[in-house]
Structures are given as C-alpha cells and as structure tokens.
C-alpha cells in the first residue's frame, strides 16, 4: 500500500447529490487492497436567516 500527501492541498471539484458542485481540497490519498482512499476537506456554510 502506498500513501501520498502534499504540503499544500490540491483543489478538486466534487459533485454532490442534487447536481450541486463544490470545490474541495485533496489532502492525501492512499492505496488500499480494494482501491484508493482519499482524504478531502469540503467547505462548510452557515446559512442564517433573520
């Protein structure tokens, strides 16, 4: 198994349910026996009304 990580996150596009899109950051990836695993960071939003 191999693991790679960058000192700076790499921007990636993520397709969310309902056709929404977001820009996330790829922090690291590692190869498992059944495929690749990715560590990403998604932006969070606080929508307040009133």
XYZ file of N, CA and C in Angstrom:
150
model
N 0.845 -1.177 0.000
C 0.000 0.000 0.000
C 0.889 1.238 0.000
N 0.466 2.226 -0.740
C 1.227 3.465 -0.798
C 0.373 4.618 -0.320
N 1.029 5.658 0.162
C 0.338 6.852 0.607
C 1.076 8.057 0.070
N 0.328 9.043 -0.394
C 0.941 10.281 -0.833
C 0.182 11.450 -0.229
N 0.907 12.499 0.082
C 0.281 13.698 0.619
C 1.074 14.901 0.149
N 0.393 16.015 0.068
C 1.030 17.245 -0.383
C 1.118 18.210 0.783
N 2.143 19.063 0.760
C 2.254 20.061 1.818
C 1.148 21.102 1.690
N 0.711 21.352 0.475
C -0.412 22.249 0.215
C -1.552 21.429 -0.374
N -2.792 21.672 0.051
C -3.916 20.901 -0.510
C -4.126 21.221 -1.984
N -4.572 20.232 -2.718
C -4.851 20.377 -4.146
C -6.345 20.614 -4.318
N -6.763 21.692 -5.016
C -8.197 21.908 -5.213
C -8.787 20.863 -6.167
N -9.962 20.343 -5.792
C -10.674 19.373 -6.628
C -12.144 19.752 -6.685
N -12.819 19.336 -7.752
C -14.263 19.557 -7.880
C -15.002 18.313 -7.412
N -16.059 18.523 -6.606
C -16.853 17.418 -6.063
C -18.290 17.603 -6.507
N -18.899 16.546 -7.032
C -20.306 16.564 -7.423
C -21.110 16.012 -6.261
N -22.020 16.827 -5.743
C -22.846 16.475 -4.592
C -24.229 16.025 -5.050
N -25.013 15.391 -4.169
C -26.377 15.000 -4.536
C -27.193 16.209 -4.998
N -28.077 15.975 -5.914
C -28.919 17.051 -6.431
C -28.230 17.890 -7.491
N -27.063 17.442 -7.957
C -26.353 18.166 -9.002
C -25.544 19.347 -8.497
N -25.463 19.540 -7.194
C -24.666 20.636 -6.652
C -23.183 20.325 -6.820
N -22.385 21.379 -6.963
C -20.951 21.226 -7.117
C -20.241 22.059 -6.059
N -19.093 21.573 -5.619
C -18.307 22.300 -4.622
C -16.826 22.117 -4.952
N -16.024 23.079 -4.532
C -14.581 22.961 -4.629
C -14.075 22.486 -3.266
N -13.380 21.370 -3.248
C -12.834 20.802 -2.016
C -11.312 20.807 -2.120
N -10.657 20.320 -1.088
C -9.203 20.201 -1.091
C -8.803 18.751 -0.861
N -7.927 18.262 -1.707
C -7.383 16.919 -1.552
C -6.152 17.016 -0.666
N -6.216 16.386 0.511
C -5.112 16.440 1.469
C -4.153 15.274 1.297
N -4.693 14.074 1.069
C -3.827 12.911 0.878
C -4.623 11.791 0.228
N -3.901 10.798 -0.242
C -4.541 9.599 -0.784
C -3.660 8.410 -0.434
N -4.321 7.251 -0.323
C -3.557 6.033 -0.058
C -4.201 4.876 -0.798
N -3.379 3.958 -1.207
C -3.870 2.799 -1.936
C -4.140 1.676 -0.956
N -5.378 1.204 -0.960
C -5.779 0.063 -0.137
C -5.843 -1.175 -1.030
N -6.121 -2.302 -0.446
C -6.196 -3.542 -1.226
C -7.316 -3.501 -2.261
N -8.404 -2.774 -1.954
C -9.560 -2.749 -2.854
C -9.696 -1.448 -3.640
N -8.702 -0.576 -3.619
C -8.769 0.670 -4.379
C -8.092 1.807 -3.640
N -8.421 3.019 -4.003
C -7.818 4.208 -3.406
C -8.734 4.822 -2.363
N -8.145 5.394 -1.331
C -8.855 6.149 -0.295
C -8.343 7.583 -0.355
N -9.259 8.534 -0.294
C -8.892 9.953 -0.397
C -9.308 10.702 0.861
N -8.433 11.560 1.356
C -8.757 12.445 2.471
C -8.974 13.831 1.877
N -10.241 14.301 1.943
C -10.568 15.601 1.367
C -11.197 16.498 2.426
N -11.143 17.781 2.175
C -11.796 18.761 3.042
C -12.817 19.520 2.223
N -14.077 19.469 2.664
C -15.160 20.197 1.995
C -15.460 21.493 2.734
N -15.832 22.538 2.008
C -16.214 23.785 2.676
C -17.534 23.605 3.413
N -17.703 24.336 4.477
C -18.975 24.329 5.201
C -19.563 25.727 5.176
N -20.848 25.783 5.180
C -21.549 27.056 5.129
C -22.558 27.142 6.254
N -22.735 28.320 6.788
C -23.753 28.578 7.810
C -24.728 29.566 7.203
N -25.960 29.125 7.002
C -26.973 29.968 6.387
C -27.947 30.378 7.489
N -27.848 31.618 7.930
C -28.728 32.120 8.981
C -29.723 33.111 8.378
N -30.954 33.020 8.845
C -31.966 33.969 8.411
C -32.475 34.737 9.622
N -32.825 35.990 9.395
C -33.419 36.766 10.476
C -32.498 37.561 11.248
